[in-house]
Short mmCIF file of C-alpha atoms in Angstrom, two decimals:
data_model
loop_
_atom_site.label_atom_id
_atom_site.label_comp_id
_atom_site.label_asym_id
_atom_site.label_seq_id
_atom_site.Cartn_x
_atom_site.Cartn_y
_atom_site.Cartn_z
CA UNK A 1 109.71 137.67 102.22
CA UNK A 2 110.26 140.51 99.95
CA UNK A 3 107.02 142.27 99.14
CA UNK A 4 106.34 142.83 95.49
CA UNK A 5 103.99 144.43 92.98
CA UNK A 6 101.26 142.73 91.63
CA UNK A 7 102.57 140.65 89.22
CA UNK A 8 102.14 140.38 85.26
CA UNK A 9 99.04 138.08 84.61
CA UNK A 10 101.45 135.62 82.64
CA UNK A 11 103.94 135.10 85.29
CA UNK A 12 104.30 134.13 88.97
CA UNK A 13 106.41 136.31 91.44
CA UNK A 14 110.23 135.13 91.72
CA UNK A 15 110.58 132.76 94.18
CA UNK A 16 112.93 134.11 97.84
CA UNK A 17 115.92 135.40 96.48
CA UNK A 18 117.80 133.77 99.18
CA UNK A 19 119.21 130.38 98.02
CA UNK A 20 119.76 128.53 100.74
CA UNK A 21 116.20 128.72 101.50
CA UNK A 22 114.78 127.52 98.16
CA UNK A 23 113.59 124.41 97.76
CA UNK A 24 111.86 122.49 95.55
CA UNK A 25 108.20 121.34 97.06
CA UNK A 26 109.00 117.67 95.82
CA UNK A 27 111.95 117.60 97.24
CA UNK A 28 111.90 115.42 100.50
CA UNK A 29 114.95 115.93 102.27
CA UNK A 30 114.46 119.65 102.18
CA UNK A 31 110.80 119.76 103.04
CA UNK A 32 111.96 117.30 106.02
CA UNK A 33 114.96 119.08 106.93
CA UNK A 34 113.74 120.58 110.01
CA UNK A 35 116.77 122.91 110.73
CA UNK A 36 115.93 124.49 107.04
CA UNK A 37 112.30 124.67 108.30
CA UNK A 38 113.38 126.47 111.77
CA UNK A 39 115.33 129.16 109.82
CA UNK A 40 112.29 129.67 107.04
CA UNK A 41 110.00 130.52 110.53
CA UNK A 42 112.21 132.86 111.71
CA UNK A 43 113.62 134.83 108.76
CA UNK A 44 110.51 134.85 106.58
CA UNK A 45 107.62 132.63 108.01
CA UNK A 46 105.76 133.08 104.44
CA UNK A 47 107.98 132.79 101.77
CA UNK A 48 107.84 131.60 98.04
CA UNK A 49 110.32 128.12 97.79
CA UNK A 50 109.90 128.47 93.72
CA UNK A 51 108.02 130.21 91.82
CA UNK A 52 104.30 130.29 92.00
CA UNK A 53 103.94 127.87 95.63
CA UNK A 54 103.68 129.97 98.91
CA UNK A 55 105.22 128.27 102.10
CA UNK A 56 103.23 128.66 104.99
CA UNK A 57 106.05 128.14 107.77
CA UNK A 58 104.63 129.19 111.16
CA UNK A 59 100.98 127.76 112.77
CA UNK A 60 98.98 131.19 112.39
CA UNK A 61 99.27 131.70 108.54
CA UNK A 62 98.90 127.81 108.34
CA UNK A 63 96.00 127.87 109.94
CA UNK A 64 94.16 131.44 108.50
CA UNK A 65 94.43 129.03 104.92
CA UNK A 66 92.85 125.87 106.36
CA UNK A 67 90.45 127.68 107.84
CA UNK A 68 89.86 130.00 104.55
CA UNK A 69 88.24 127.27 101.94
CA UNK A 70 86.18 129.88 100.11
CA UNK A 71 89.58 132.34 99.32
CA UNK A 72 92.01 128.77 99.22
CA UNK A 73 90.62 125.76 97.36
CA UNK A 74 91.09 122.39 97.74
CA UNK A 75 90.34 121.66 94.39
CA UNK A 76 93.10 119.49 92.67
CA UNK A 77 95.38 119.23 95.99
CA UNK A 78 96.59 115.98 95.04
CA UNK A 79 96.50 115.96 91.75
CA UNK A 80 99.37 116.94 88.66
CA UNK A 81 99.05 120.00 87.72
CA UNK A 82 96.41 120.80 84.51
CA UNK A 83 94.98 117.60 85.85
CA UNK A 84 91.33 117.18 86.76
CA UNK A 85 88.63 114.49 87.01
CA UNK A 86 85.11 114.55 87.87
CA UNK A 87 83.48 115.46 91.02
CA UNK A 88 82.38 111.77 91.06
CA UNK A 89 86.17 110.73 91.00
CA UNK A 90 87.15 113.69 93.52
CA UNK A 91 88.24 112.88 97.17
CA UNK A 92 86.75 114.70 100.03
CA UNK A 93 89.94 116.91 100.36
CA UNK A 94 90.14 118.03 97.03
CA UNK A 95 86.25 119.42 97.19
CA UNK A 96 85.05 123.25 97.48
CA UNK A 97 82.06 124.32 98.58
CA UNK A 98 78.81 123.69 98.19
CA UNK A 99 79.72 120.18 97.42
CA UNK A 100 82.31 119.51 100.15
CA UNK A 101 80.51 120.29 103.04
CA UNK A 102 77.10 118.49 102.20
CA UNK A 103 79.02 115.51 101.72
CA UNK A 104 80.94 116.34 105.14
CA UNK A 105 77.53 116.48 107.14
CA UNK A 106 76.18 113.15 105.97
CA UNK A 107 79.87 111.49 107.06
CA UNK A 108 80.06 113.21 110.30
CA UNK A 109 77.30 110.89 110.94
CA UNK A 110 79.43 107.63 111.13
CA UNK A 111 82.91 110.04 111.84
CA UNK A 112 82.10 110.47 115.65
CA UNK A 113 84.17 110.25 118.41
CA UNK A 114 80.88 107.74 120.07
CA UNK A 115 81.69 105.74 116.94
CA UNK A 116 85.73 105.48 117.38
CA UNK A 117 84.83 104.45 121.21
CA UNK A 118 82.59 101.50 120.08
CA UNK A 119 85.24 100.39 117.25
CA UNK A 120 87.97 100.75 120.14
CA UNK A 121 87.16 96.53 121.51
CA UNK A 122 87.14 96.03 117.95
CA UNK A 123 90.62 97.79 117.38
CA UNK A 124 92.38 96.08 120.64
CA UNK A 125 91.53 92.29 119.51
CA UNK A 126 93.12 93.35 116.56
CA UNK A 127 96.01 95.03 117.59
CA UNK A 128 96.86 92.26 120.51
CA UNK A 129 96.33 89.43 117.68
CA UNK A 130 99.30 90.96 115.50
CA UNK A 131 101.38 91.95 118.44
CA UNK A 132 101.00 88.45 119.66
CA UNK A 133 101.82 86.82 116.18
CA UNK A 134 105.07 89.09 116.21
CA UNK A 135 106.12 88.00 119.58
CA UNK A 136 105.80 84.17 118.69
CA UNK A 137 107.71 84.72 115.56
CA UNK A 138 110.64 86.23 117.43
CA UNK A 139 110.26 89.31 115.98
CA UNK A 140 109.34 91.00 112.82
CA UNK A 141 109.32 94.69 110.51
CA UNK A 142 106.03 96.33 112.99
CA UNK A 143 105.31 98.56 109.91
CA UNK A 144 105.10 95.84 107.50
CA UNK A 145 103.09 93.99 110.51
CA UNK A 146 101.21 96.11 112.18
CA UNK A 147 101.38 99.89 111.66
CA UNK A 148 101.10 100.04 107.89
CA UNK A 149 97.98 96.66 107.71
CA UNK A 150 96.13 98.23 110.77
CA UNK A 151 94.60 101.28 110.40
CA UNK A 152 93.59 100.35 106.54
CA UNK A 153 91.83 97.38 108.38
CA UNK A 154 90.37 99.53 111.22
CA UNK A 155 88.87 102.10 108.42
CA UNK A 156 87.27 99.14 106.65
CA UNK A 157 85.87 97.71 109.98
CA UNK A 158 84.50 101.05 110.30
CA UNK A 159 83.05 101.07 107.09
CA UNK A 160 81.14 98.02 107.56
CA UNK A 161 83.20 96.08 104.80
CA UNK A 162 83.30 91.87 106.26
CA UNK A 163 86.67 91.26 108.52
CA UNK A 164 87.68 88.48 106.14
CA UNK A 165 87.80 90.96 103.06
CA UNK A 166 89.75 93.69 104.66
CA UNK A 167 92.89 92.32 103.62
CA UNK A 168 92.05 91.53 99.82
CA UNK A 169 90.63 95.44 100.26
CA UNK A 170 93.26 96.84 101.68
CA UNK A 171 96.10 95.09 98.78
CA UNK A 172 93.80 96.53 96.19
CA UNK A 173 93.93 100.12 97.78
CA UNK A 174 97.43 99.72 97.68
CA UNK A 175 97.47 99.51 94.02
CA UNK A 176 95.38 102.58 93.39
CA UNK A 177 97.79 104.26 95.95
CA UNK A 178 100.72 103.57 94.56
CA UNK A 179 99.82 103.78 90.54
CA UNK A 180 99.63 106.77 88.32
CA UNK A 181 95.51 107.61 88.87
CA UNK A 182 95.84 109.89 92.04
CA UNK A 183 98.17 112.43 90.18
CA UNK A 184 96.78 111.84 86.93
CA UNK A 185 93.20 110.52 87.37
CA UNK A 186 94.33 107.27 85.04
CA UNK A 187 97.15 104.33 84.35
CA UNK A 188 97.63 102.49 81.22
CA UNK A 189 94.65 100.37 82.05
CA UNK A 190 92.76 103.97 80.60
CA UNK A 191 91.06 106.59 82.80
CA UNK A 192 88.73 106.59 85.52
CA UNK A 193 88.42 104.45 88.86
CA UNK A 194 86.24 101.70 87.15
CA UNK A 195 88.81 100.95 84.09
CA UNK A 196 91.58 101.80 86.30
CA UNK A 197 90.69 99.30 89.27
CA UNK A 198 87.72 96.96 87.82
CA UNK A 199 87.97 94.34 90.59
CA UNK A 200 87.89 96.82 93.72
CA UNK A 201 85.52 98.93 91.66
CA UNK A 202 82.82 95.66 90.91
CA UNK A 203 83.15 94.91 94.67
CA UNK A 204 82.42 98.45 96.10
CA UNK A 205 79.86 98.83 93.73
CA UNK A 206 78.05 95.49 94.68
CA UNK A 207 78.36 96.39 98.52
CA UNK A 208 76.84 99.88 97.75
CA UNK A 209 73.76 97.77 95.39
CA UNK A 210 73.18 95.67 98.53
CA UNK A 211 72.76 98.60 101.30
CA UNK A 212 70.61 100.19 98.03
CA UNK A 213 68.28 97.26 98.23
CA UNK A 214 68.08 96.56 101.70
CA UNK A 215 65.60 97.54 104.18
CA UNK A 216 66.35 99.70 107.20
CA UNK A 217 66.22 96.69 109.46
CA UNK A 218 68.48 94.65 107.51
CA UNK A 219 71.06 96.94 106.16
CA UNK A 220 74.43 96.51 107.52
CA UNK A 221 76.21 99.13 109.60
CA UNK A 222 78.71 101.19 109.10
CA UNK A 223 79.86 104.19 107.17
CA UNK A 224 78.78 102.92 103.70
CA UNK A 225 75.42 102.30 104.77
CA UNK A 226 75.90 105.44 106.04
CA UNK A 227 76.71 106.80 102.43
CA UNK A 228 74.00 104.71 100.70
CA UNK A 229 70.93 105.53 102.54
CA UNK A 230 71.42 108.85 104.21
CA UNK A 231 69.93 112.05 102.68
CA UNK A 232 70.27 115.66 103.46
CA UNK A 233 67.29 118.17 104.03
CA UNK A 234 66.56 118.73 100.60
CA UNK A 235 66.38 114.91 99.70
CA UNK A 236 69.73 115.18 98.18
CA UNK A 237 71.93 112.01 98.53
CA UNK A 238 75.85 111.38 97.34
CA UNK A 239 75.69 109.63 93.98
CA UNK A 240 76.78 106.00 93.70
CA UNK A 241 80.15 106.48 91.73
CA UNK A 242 80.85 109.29 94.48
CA UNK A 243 80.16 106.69 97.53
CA UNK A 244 82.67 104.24 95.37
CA UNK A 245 85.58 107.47 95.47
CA UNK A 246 84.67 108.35 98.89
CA UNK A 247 85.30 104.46 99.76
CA UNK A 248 88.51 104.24 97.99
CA UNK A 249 89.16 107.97 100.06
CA UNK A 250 88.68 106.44 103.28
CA UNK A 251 90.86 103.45 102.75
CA UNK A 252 93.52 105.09 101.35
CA UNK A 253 93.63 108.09 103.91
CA UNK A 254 94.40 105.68 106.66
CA UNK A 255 97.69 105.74 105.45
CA UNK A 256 98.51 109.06 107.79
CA UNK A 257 97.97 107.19 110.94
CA UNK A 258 100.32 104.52 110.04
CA UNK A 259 103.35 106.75 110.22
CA UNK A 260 102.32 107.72 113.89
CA UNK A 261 102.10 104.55 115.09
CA UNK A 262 105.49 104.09 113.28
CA UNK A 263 106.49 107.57 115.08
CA UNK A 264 105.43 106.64 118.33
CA UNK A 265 106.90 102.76 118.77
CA UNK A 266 110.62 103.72 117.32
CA UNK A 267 110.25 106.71 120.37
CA UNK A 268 108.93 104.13 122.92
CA UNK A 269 111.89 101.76 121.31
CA UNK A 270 114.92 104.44 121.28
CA UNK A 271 113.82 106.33 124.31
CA UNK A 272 114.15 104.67 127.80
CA UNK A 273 112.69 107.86 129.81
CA UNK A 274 109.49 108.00 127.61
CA UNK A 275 108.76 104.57 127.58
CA UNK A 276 109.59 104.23 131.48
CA UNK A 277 107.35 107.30 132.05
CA UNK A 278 104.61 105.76 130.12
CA UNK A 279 104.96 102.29 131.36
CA UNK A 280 104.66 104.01 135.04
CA UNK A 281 101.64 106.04 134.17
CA UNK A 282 99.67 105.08 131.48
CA UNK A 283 97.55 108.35 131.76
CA UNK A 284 100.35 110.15 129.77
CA UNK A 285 99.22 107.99 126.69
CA UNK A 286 97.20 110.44 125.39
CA UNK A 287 99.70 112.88 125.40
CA UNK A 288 102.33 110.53 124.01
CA UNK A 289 99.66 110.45 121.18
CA UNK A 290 99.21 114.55 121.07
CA UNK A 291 102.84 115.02 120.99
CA UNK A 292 103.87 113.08 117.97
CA UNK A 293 100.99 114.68 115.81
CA UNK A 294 102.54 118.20 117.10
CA UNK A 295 106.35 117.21 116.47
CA UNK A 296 106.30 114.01 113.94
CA UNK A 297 103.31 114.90 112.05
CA UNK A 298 102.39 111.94 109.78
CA UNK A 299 101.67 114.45 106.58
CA UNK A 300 104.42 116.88 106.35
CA UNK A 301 102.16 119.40 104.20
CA UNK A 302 98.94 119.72 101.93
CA UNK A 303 98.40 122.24 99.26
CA UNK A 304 95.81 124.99 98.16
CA UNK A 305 95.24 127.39 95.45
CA UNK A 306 94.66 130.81 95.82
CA UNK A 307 91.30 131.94 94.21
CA UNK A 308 91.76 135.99 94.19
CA UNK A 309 94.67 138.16 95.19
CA UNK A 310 94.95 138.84 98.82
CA UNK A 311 97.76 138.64 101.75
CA UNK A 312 99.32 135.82 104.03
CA UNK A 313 100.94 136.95 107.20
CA UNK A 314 101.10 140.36 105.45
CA UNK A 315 102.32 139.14 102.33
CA UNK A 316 100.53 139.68 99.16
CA UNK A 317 99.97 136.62 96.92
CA UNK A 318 98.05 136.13 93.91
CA UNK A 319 95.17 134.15 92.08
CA UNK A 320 96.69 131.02 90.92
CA UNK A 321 99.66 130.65 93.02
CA UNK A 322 99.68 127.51 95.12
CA UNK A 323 99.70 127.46 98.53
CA UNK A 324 101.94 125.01 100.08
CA UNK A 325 100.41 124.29 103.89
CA UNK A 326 103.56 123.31 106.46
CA UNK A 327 101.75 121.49 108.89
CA UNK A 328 104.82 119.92 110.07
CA UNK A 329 106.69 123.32 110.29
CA UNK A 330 103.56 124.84 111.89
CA UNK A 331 103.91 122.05 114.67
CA UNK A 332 107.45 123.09 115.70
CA UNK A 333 106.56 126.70 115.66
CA UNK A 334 108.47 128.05 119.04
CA UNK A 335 106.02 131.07 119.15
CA UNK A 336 103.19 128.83 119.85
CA UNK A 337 104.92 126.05 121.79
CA UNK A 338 107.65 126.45 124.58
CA UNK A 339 110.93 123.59 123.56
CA UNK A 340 109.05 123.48 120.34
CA UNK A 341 111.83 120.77 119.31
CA UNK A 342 111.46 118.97 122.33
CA UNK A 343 109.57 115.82 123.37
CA UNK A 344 107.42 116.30 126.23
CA UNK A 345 104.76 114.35 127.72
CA UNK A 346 104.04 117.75 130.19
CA UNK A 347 102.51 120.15 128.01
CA UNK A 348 99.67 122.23 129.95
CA UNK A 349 96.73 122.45 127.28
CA UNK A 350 98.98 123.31 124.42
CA UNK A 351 97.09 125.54 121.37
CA UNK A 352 95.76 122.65 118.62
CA UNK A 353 98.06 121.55 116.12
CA UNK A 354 97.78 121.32 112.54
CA UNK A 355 98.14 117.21 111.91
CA UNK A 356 94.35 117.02 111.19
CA UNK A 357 94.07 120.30 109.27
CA UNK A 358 91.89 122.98 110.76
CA UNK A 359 88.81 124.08 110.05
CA UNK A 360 86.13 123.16 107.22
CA UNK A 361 88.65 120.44 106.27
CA UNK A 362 89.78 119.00 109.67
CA UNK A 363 90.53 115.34 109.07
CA UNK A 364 87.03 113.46 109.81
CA UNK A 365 89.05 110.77 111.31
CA UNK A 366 90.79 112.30 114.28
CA UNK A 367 88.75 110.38 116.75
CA UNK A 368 89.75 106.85 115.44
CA UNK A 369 93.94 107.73 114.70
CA UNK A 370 93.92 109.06 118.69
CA UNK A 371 91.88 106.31 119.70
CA UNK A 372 94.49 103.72 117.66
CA UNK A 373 97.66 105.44 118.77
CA UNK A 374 96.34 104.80 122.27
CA UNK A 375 95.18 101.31 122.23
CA UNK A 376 98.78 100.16 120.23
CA UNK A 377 100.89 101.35 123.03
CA UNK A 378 98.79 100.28 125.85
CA UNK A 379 98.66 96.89 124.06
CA UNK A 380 102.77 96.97 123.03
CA UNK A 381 103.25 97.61 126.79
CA UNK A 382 101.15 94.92 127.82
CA UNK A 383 102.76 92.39 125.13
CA UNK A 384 105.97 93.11 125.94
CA UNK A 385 107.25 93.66 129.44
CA UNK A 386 110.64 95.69 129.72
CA UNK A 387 114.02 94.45 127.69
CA UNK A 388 112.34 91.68 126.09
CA UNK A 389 111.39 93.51 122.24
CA UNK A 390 114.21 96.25 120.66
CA UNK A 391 115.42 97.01 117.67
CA UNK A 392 117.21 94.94 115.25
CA UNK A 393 121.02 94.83 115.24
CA UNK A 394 121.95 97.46 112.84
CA UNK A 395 119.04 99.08 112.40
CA UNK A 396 118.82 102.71 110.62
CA UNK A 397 116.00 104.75 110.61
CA UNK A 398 115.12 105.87 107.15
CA UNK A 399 112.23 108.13 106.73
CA UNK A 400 109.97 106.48 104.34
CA UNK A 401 110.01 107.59 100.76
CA UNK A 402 106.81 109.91 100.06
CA UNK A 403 107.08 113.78 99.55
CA UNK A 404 103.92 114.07 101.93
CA UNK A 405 104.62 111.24 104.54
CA UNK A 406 106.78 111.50 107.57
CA UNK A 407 107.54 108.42 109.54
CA UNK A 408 109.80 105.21 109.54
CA UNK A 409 109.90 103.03 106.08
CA UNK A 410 110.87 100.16 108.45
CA UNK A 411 110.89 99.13 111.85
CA UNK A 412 112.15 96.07 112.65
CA UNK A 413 112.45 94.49 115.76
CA UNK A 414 113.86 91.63 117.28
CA UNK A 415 111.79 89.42 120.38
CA UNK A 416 113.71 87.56 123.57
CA UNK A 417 112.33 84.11 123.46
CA UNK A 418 111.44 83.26 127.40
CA UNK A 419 113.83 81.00 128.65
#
């Protein structure tokens, strides 16, 4: 990257004045074209794609800014730009300090990786119930079936919400997800979660009146109880409307983990040698797990904004220049890991990678997506004994169309029917 002077106050620097590697940040084929990415971490591992966004291609810088939330904030990450909303209509991920992290302590309380171990009975009934239902059907789409519906259901088992809403739940979320209010904070139905979303809004808000009202003994568990009754040191507790975000939040960020399940079962279906090897020793689960997150991470990138002028990798960038975080580059980085593009279930205590984030905004559900990715392929093994599930005649992987996402739009899969 070319170093520059600091820059007129009106203007951001020019973005790399090498065409082939400029991209636009909302483009997805290039920010998922991982021979572009290779060359970016090797000719110029921080390096402006347009003007005013900084590409973080290699896992050190990637890292320093995850780890950096007071220089690098969160604020507005997902958001259009000029955009903003209230802190009361503000994910977890788009918070800065002091707000973020005394919201963070009270949900580490439920986010524990003792809490993913006691939902993991929980997850395997529910896994082994939809692999079942796609076996007797003689096949089916798994994303549509099981990776995209499960982990939305596992985060509202987790959150205490009854099993026979979590579907109802999950169809709202979907709404919110895929209207204009996460990039614009509204939709035509006006602004704000409430007039946005007024059925999913009138039922969070009732469950969070109910674990308001209710005594210790009788409160139900799970996370929004969690939410409701817990208090910091001070007394200070997360105000109703925010609980109602953070709900939505939680919901809606399982979204991640469905694209590694999706990642892992088209590998177990393409690959003969990794499924054998994992089919022969389940201990290398874990890793199968790891491994994807390094090389197939679910969220390709996340963004930041610089908040005074200072240097990346040596670079200097500028207050009000974006940040664009390339976790997925950062996993591929061949300075940190040996066969960087390669698959391997072998890897001796390789350094962490960047799927979760790092630092001060390290993905508070890490313990439940490992524990899922483990329990679906012990369970798919179990279901389905060698030769008997692969993929539909004709199928084409297509990565699924998000700028942020990285895994398979569809998977579908065809069943032998014994006999």
């Amino acid at each position: 990257m070319r170093v520059m002077a600091h820059p007129p106050s009106s203007t951001h620097p020019a973005p790399t004045d090498d065409p082939e590697l400029a991209f636009d940040p909302m483009d997805m084929e290039r920010t998922k074209d991982w021979d572009l990415l290779r060359r970016i971490r090797t000719e110029c591992p921080v390096m402006r794609p347009t003007a005013g966004v900084v590409f973080t291609a290699n896992h050190a810088d990637t890292a320093k800014v995850f780890k950096d939330a007071k220089g690098f904030s969160s604020a507005g990450d997902m958001r259009a730009p000029g955009v903003t909303v209230s802190e009361e209509e503000s994910f977890l991920g788009e918070l800065d300090p002091p707000l973020h992290p005394k919201i963070r302590r009270i949900l580490l309380r439920g986010f524990t990786l003792q809490a993913a171990n006691e939902d993991e009975a929980w997850t395997r009934a529910n896994v082994r119930r939809r692999l079942e239902a796609i076996s007797a059907s003689g096949g089916a789409d798994l994303m549509a079936a099981l990776a995209i519906a499960l982990p939305g259901s596992i985060a509202a088992h987790a959150l205490g919400i009854p099993d026979e809403m979590h579907e109802q739940v999950m169809d709202w979320c979907n709404e919110v997800l895929h209207s204009t209010w996460p990039y614009t904070g509204a939709t035509d139905k006006g602004t704000g979660i409430a007039a946005c979303f007024p059925e999913l809004s009138a039922q969070i808000d009732a469950w969070i009146t109910e674990r308001a009202a209710a005594s210790d003994a009788d409160a139900p568990s799970g996370l929004l109880t969690v939410m409701v009754r817990a208090t910091d040191e001070s007394g200070w507790r997360i105000h109703p409307e925010h609980i109602r975000t953070l709900t939505i939040n939680i919901l809606a960020g399982s979204l991640s983990a469905s694209y590694m399940i999706g990642n892992l079962l088209h590998r177990y279906l393409v690959d003969d040698e990794f499924a054998g090897a994992l089919r022969s020793d389940r201990t290398k689960i874990p890793a199968a797990v790891e491994e994807t997150l390094r090389m197939e991470a679910p969220v390709t990138f996340l963004m930041r904004t610089i908040k005074h002028d200072t240097e990346i990798g040596g670079c200097p960038v500028f207050e009000g220049e974006h940040v664009m975080l390339g976790i997925a580059s950062s996993g591929r980085d061949e300075t940190v890991y040996p066969d960087a593009e390669e698959f391997r279930l072998d890897r001796v205590d390789p350094p962490e990678h960047l799927a979760f984030g790092f630092g001060p905004h390290l993905c508070l559900g890490n313990h439940l997506t490992r524990m899922v990715g483990k329990v679906v392929l012990e369970e798919f093994i179990d279901t389905f004994a060698p030769g008997t599930v692969a993929l539909a005649p004709g199928f084409v992987w297509e990565c699924v169309a998000h700028v942020q996402e990285y895994g398979p739009e569809h998977l579908e899969v065809v069943v032998a029917r014994p006999g």
